[in-house]
PDB file of C-alpha atoms in Angstrom:
ATOM      1  CA  MET A 724       6.884 -37.434  55.304  1.00  0.00           C
ATOM      2  CA  ASN A 725       4.482 -35.809  57.605  1.00  0.00           C
ATOM      3  CA  ILE A 726       0.772 -35.539  56.839  1.00  0.00           C
ATOM      4  CA  SER A 727       0.857 -31.733  57.399  1.00  0.00           C
ATOM      5  CA  LYS A 728       3.688 -31.371  54.857  1.00  0.00           C
ATOM      6  CA  ARG A 729       1.672 -33.366  52.291  1.00  0.00           C
ATOM      7  CA  GLY A 730      -1.252 -31.044  52.888  1.00  0.00           C
ATOM      8  CA  GLN A 731       0.978 -27.999  52.367  1.00  0.00           C
ATOM      9  CA  ILE A 732       2.359 -29.415  49.110  1.00  0.00           C
ATOM     10  CA  THR A 733      -1.193 -30.134  47.843  1.00  0.00           C
ATOM     11  CA  VAL A 734      -2.222 -26.561  48.615  1.00  0.00           C
ATOM     12  CA  PHE A 735       0.808 -25.206  46.688  1.00  0.00           C
ATOM     13  CA  ILE A 736       0.021 -27.477  43.707  1.00  0.00           C
ATOM     14  CA  ILE A 737      -3.602 -26.328  43.660  1.00  0.00           C
ATOM     15  CA  VAL A 738      -2.546 -22.655  43.901  1.00  0.00           C
ATOM     16  CA  GLY A 739       0.046 -23.182  41.119  1.00  0.00           C
ATOM     17  CA  ILE A 740      -2.502 -24.807  38.810  1.00  0.00           C
ATOM     18  CA  THR A 741      -4.999 -22.027  39.537  1.00  0.00           C
ATOM     19  CA  ILE A 742      -2.412 -19.364  38.689  1.00  0.00           C
ATOM     20  CA  LEU A 743      -1.518 -21.188  35.433  1.00  0.00           C
ATOM     21  CA  LEU A 744      -5.202 -21.396  34.481  1.00  0.00           C
ATOM     22  CA  ILE A 745      -5.748 -17.696  35.194  1.00  0.00           C
ATOM     23  CA  ILE A 746      -2.665 -16.752  33.109  1.00  0.00           C
ATOM     24  CA  GLY A 747      -3.783 -19.048  30.276  1.00  0.00           C
ATOM     25  CA  LEU A 748      -7.288 -17.610  30.346  1.00  0.00           C
ATOM     26  CA  PHE A 749      -5.904 -14.046  30.326  1.00  0.00           C
ATOM     27  CA  ILE A 750      -3.671 -14.812  27.288  1.00  0.00           C
ATOM     28  CA  TYR A 751      -6.573 -16.457  25.452  1.00  0.00           C
ATOM     29  CA  ILE A 752      -8.921 -13.511  26.063  1.00  0.00           C
ATOM     30  CA  GLN A 753      -6.197 -11.070  25.079  1.00  0.00           C
ATOM     31  CA  SER A 754      -5.574 -12.838  21.754  1.00  0.00           C
ATOM     32  CA  ALA A 755      -9.270 -13.377  21.000  1.00  0.00           C
ATOM     33  CA  THR A 756     -10.238  -9.766  21.642  1.00  0.00           C
ATOM     34  CA  THR A 757      -9.709  -7.442  18.724  1.00  0.00           C
ATOM     35  CA  ILE A 758      -9.819  -3.724  19.244  1.00  0.00           C
ATOM     36  CA  PHE A 759     -10.997  -1.895  16.151  1.00  0.00           C
ATOM     37  CA  THR A 760      -9.392   1.495  15.670  1.00  0.00           C
ATOM     38  CA  PRO A 761     -10.097   2.857  12.199  1.00  0.00           C
ATOM     39  CA  GLU A 762      -7.337   4.908  10.630  1.00  0.00           C
ATOM     40  CA  ARG A 763      -9.827   7.253   9.105  1.00  0.00           C
ATOM     41  CA  VAL A 764     -13.573   7.693   9.030  1.00  0.00           C
ATOM     42  CA  ILE A 765     -15.308   8.473   5.762  1.00  0.00           C
ATOM     43  CA  PRO A 766     -18.831   9.884   5.844  1.00  0.00           C
ATOM     44  CA  PRO A 767     -21.270   7.544   4.034  1.00  0.00           C
ATOM     45  CA  LYS A 768     -22.089  10.113   1.329  1.00  0.00           C
ATOM     46  CA  LEU A 769     -18.378  10.327   0.437  1.00  0.00           C
ATOM     47  CA  LYS A 770     -17.816   6.553   0.330  1.00  0.00           C
ATOM     48  CA  PRO A 771     -18.410   6.319  -3.472  1.00  0.00           C
ATOM     49  CA  LEU A 772     -15.762   8.998  -4.064  1.00  0.00           C
ATOM     50  CA  ASP A 773     -13.314   7.232  -1.707  1.00  0.00           C
ATOM     51  CA  ASN A 774     -13.974   3.909  -3.453  1.00  0.00           C
ATOM     52  CA  PHE A 775     -13.460   5.500  -6.862  1.00  0.00           C
ATOM     53  CA  ILE A 776     -10.102   6.962  -5.886  1.00  0.00           C
ATOM     54  CA  GLY A 777      -9.057   3.671  -4.236  1.00  0.00           C
ATOM     55  CA  GLY A 778     -10.108   1.737  -7.364  1.00  0.00           C
ATOM     56  CA  CYS A 779      -7.994   4.001  -9.563  1.00  0.00           C
ATOM     57  CA  ILE A 780      -4.961   3.559  -7.355  1.00  0.00           C
ATOM     58  CA  ASN A 781      -5.453  -0.187  -7.243  1.00  0.00           C
ATOM     59  CA  MET A 782      -5.781  -0.498 -11.047  1.00  0.00           C
ATOM     60  CA  ILE A 783      -2.793   1.753 -11.814  1.00  0.00           C
ATOM     61  CA  ALA A 784      -0.606   0.109  -9.143  1.00  0.00           C
ATOM     62  CA  ARG A 785      -1.385  -3.338 -10.566  1.00  0.00           C
ATOM     63  CA  ASP A 786      -0.494  -2.136 -14.063  1.00  0.00           C
ATOM     64  CA  GLY A 787       2.770  -0.653 -12.772  1.00  0.00           C
ATOM     65  CA  ILE A 788       3.656  -3.826 -10.876  1.00  0.00           C
ATOM     66  CA  ASN A 789       2.994  -5.895 -14.011  1.00  0.00           C
ATOM     67  CA  ILE A 790       5.270  -3.608 -16.028  1.00  0.00           C
ATOM     68  CA  ILE A 791       7.991  -3.877 -13.381  1.00  0.00           C
ATOM     69  CA  GLY A 792       7.672  -7.650 -13.495  1.00  0.00           C
ATOM     70  CA  ALA A 793       7.848  -7.754 -17.272  1.00  0.00           C
ATOM     71  CA  ASN A 794      10.766  -5.317 -17.442  1.00  0.00           C
ATOM     72  CA  GLY A 795      13.107  -6.902 -14.920  1.00  0.00           C
ATOM     73  CA  GLY A 796      12.402  -4.377 -12.187  1.00  0.00           C
ATOM     74  CA  PHE A 797      12.100  -1.181 -14.245  1.00  0.00           C
ATOM     75  CA  ILE A 798       9.322   1.067 -15.502  1.00  0.00           C
ATOM     76  CA  ARG A 799      11.636   3.812 -16.642  1.00  0.00           C
ATOM     77  CA  PHE A 800      14.862   2.323 -17.950  1.00  0.00           C
ATOM     78  CA  PRO A 801      18.104   4.019 -16.937  1.00  0.00           C
ATOM     79  CA  GLN A 802      19.912   5.635 -19.869  1.00  0.00           C
ATOM     80  CA  GLU A 803      22.651   3.007 -19.910  1.00  0.00           C
ATOM     81  CA  ILE A 804      19.937   0.419 -20.700  1.00  0.00           C
ATOM     82  CA  ALA A 805      17.534   2.574 -22.736  1.00  0.00           C
ATOM     83  CA  LEU A 806      20.200   3.905 -25.131  1.00  0.00           C
ATOM     84  CA  ASN A 807      22.150   0.676 -25.588  1.00  0.00           C
ATOM     85  CA  PRO A 808      20.344  -1.933 -27.707  1.00  0.00           C
ATOM     86  CA  PHE A 809      22.736  -4.634 -26.433  1.00  0.00           C
ATOM     87  CA  ALA A 810      21.934  -3.969 -22.751  1.00  0.00           C
ATOM     88  CA  SER A 811      18.511  -5.585 -23.004  1.00  0.00           C
ATOM     89  CA  ILE A 812      16.607  -8.230 -24.872  1.00  0.00           C
ATOM     90  CA  THR A 813      13.358  -7.421 -26.644  1.00  0.00           C
ATOM     91  CA  THR A 814      10.968 -10.279 -27.308  1.00  0.00           C
ATOM     92  CA  HIS A 815       9.138  -8.421 -30.078  1.00  0.00           C
ATOM     93  CA  PRO A 816      10.796  -5.903 -32.421  1.00  0.00           C
ATOM     94  CA  GLU A 817       7.753  -3.635 -32.540  1.00  0.00           C
ATOM     95  CA  ILE A 818       7.105  -3.521 -28.784  1.00  0.00           C
ATOM     96  CA  THR A 819       9.900  -1.443 -27.296  1.00  0.00           C
ATOM     97  CA  ASP A 820       8.232  -0.687 -23.940  1.00  0.00           C
ATOM     98  CA  ILE A 821       8.673  -4.275 -22.725  1.00  0.00           C
ATOM     99  CA  LYS A 822      12.208  -5.585 -22.682  1.00  0.00           C
ATOM    100  CA  THR A 823      14.361  -7.645 -20.403  1.00  0.00           C
ATOM    101  CA  PRO A 824      17.429  -5.720 -19.234  1.00  0.00           C
ATOM    102  CA  LEU A 825      20.661  -7.577 -18.760  1.00  0.00           C
ATOM    103  CA  TRP A 826      21.394  -7.091 -15.079  1.00  0.00           C
ATOM    104  CA  ASN A 827      25.047  -7.795 -15.653  1.00  0.00           C
ATOM    105  CA  TYR A 828      26.430  -6.391 -18.895  1.00  0.00           C
ATOM    106  CA  ASN A 829      30.039  -5.606 -19.761  1.00  0.00           C
ATOM    107  CA  GLY A 830      31.040  -6.058 -16.117  1.00  0.00           C
ATOM    108  CA  GLN A 831      28.438  -3.584 -14.875  1.00  0.00           C
ATOM    109  CA  THR A 832      25.685  -4.690 -12.498  1.00  0.00           C
ATOM    110  CA  ARG A 833      22.344  -3.028 -13.218  1.00  0.00           C
ATOM    111  CA  ILE A 834      19.990  -4.658 -10.791  1.00  0.00           C
ATOM    112  CA  PRO A 835      17.442  -2.087  -9.614  1.00  0.00           C
ATOM    113  CA  SER A 836      17.464  -1.425  -5.889  1.00  0.00           C
ATOM    114  CA  GLU A 837      14.298  -1.696  -3.838  1.00  0.00           C
ATOM    115  CA  ASP A 838      14.298   2.081  -3.392  1.00  0.00           C
ATOM    116  CA  TYR A 839      14.519   2.539  -7.188  1.00  0.00           C
ATOM    117  CA  ILE A 840      11.604   0.179  -7.748  1.00  0.00           C
ATOM    118  CA  LYS A 841       9.485   1.973  -5.119  1.00  0.00           C
ATOM    119  CA  GLU A 842      10.323   5.367  -6.621  1.00  0.00           C
ATOM    120  CA  ASP A 843       9.604   4.091 -10.144  1.00  0.00           C
ATOM    121  CA  LEU A 844       6.214   2.689  -9.130  1.00  0.00           C
ATOM    122  CA  ALA A 845       5.272   5.878  -7.270  1.00  0.00           C
ATOM    123  CA  TYR A 846       6.231   7.905 -10.331  1.00  0.00           C
ATOM    124  CA  TYR A 847       4.112   5.634 -12.588  1.00  0.00           C
ATOM    125  CA  ILE A 848       1.094   5.936 -10.301  1.00  0.00           C
ATOM    126  CA  ASP A 849       1.478   9.719 -10.075  1.00  0.00           C
ATOM    127  CA  GLN A 850       1.769  10.078 -13.867  1.00  0.00           C
ATOM    128  CA  ASN A 851      -1.299   7.957 -14.585  1.00  0.00           C
ATOM    129  CA  LEU A 852      -3.608   8.843 -11.691  1.00  0.00           C
ATOM    130  CA  ASP A 853      -4.989  12.049 -13.261  1.00  0.00           C
ATOM    131  CA  GLN A 854      -6.157  10.204 -16.363  1.00  0.00           C
ATOM    132  CA  CYS A 855      -8.018   7.632 -14.251  1.00  0.00           C
ATOM    133  CA  LEU A 856      -9.504  10.183 -11.881  1.00  0.00           C
ATOM    134  CA  ASN A 857     -10.578  12.422 -14.786  1.00  0.00           C
ATOM    135  CA  ASN A 858     -10.424  15.424 -12.452  1.00  0.00           C
ATOM    136  CA  LEU A 859     -13.203  13.714 -10.410  1.00  0.00           C
ATOM    137  CA  GLU A 860     -15.708  14.940 -13.010  1.00  0.00           C
ATOM    138  CA  ASP A 861     -18.185  12.162 -12.147  1.00  0.00           C
ATOM    139  CA  PHE A 862     -18.647  13.705  -8.676  1.00  0.00           C
ATOM    140  CA  LYS A 863     -18.779  17.408  -9.579  1.00  0.00           C
ATOM    141  CA  THR A 864     -22.535  17.395  -9.960  1.00  0.00           C
ATOM    142  CA  GLN A 865     -22.872  16.548  -6.236  1.00  0.00           C
ATOM    143  CA  PHE A 866     -19.741  18.118  -4.773  1.00  0.00           C
ATOM    144  CA  ILE A 867     -17.338  20.995  -5.091  1.00  0.00           C
ATOM    145  CA  ILE A 868     -13.907  19.417  -4.693  1.00  0.00           C
ATOM    146  CA  ASN A 869     -10.750  21.346  -3.902  1.00  0.00           C
ATOM    147  CA  GLU A 870      -7.261  19.917  -3.508  1.00  0.00           C
ATOM    148  CA  LEU A 871      -5.710  21.310  -0.331  1.00  0.00           C
ATOM    149  CA  ALA A 872      -2.117  20.240  -1.118  1.00  0.00           C
ATOM    150  CA  GLU A 873      -0.124  18.221  -3.605  1.00  0.00           C
ATOM    151  CA  ARG A 874      -0.686  14.531  -3.393  1.00  0.00           C
ATOM    152  CA  LYS A 875       2.077  12.242  -2.189  1.00  0.00           C
ATOM    153  CA  ILE A 876       2.389   8.602  -3.040  1.00  0.00           C
ATOM    154  CA  ILE A 877       4.267   6.216  -0.759  1.00  0.00           C
ATOM    155  CA  VAL A 878       5.053   2.691  -1.893  1.00  0.00           C
ATOM    156  CA  GLU A 879       5.869  -0.033   0.631  1.00  0.00           C
ATOM    157  CA  LEU A 880       7.212  -3.325  -0.719  1.00  0.00           C
ATOM    158  CA  LYS A 881       6.552  -6.257   1.586  1.00  0.00           C
ATOM    159  CA  GLU A 882       7.226  -9.962   1.340  1.00  0.00           C
ATOM    160  CA  GLU A 883       3.712 -10.920   0.319  1.00  0.00           C
ATOM    161  CA  SER A 884       2.193  -7.593  -0.725  1.00  0.00           C
ATOM    162  CA  THR A 885       2.756  -4.072  -1.955  1.00  0.00           C
ATOM    163  CA  ASN A 886       1.113  -1.240  -0.041  1.00  0.00           C
ATOM    164  CA  ILE A 887       0.341   2.054  -1.714  1.00  0.00           C
ATOM    165  CA  VAL A 888      -0.425   5.045   0.487  1.00  0.00           C
ATOM    166  CA  LEU A 889      -1.911   8.091  -1.163  1.00  0.00           C
ATOM    167  CA  ASP A 890      -1.765  11.301   0.832  1.00  0.00           C
ATOM    168  CA  TYR A 891      -4.332  13.383  -1.061  1.00  0.00           C
ATOM    169  CA  PRO A 892      -5.944  16.069   1.116  1.00  0.00           C
ATOM    170  CA  LEU A 893      -9.268  17.164  -0.319  1.00  0.00           C
ATOM    171  CA  GLU A 894     -11.928  19.630   0.786  1.00  0.00           C
ATOM    172  CA  ILE A 895     -15.361  18.459  -0.385  1.00  0.00           C
ATOM    173  CA  MET A 896     -18.453  20.582  -0.167  1.00  0.00           C
ATOM    174  CA  SER A 897     -21.809  18.977  -0.722  1.00  0.00           C
ATOM    175  CA  LYS A 898     -23.939  21.074  -3.062  1.00  0.00           C
ATOM    176  CA  ALA A 899     -27.156  19.664  -1.639  1.00  0.00           C
ATOM    177  CA  GLU A 900     -26.380  20.142   2.028  1.00  0.00           C
ATOM    178  CA  ASN A 901     -23.890  23.035   1.842  1.00  0.00           C
ATOM    179  CA  GLN A 902     -21.647  21.011   4.201  1.00  0.00           C
ATOM    180  CA  THR A 903     -17.843  20.888   3.897  1.00  0.00           C
ATOM    181  CA  THR A 904     -15.765  17.823   4.750  1.00  0.00           C
ATOM    182  CA  ARG A 905     -12.002  17.361   4.629  1.00  0.00           C
ATOM    183  CA  ILE A 906     -10.646  13.917   3.817  1.00  0.00           C
ATOM    184  CA  ASN A 907      -7.203  12.547   3.167  1.00  0.00           C
TER     185      ASN A 907
END
């Protein structure tokens, strides 16, 4: 082999290694850099209200998930289970809210679908949220709070978690500052 050819090969190897290092560095920087884009911005004076609503949702959702777990996937039992004492097993004769439904009874499969579970949990949260929020009475000395539309609850079941999204548009007017803010 010629000395000039060896020199050319060495140059190509050095250029190749340099390109690989640049690509590796680019990938590392790309993965190490996090871009923060908040979904929503809450003014600091409204943070306690936002935390209160979030706490209520969290508590009620956990209760609902526990009920679903204890009741074999149901909060509200379908009529074919609720009206038939042989379609479920109760562990305590006086506690009728918690029972284990027979998912396969008399040749009928009664396993709740994922959509049914999501709908049931959203219903449970919606039915119990008002009691927890108490019409936001704790905040009415500082704010005038108006609901702009009906709230919507979206439940997302994931492998390792359950996400609850509350679409609850509010118009909040500070009594002290006479300033109005809209939050969702």
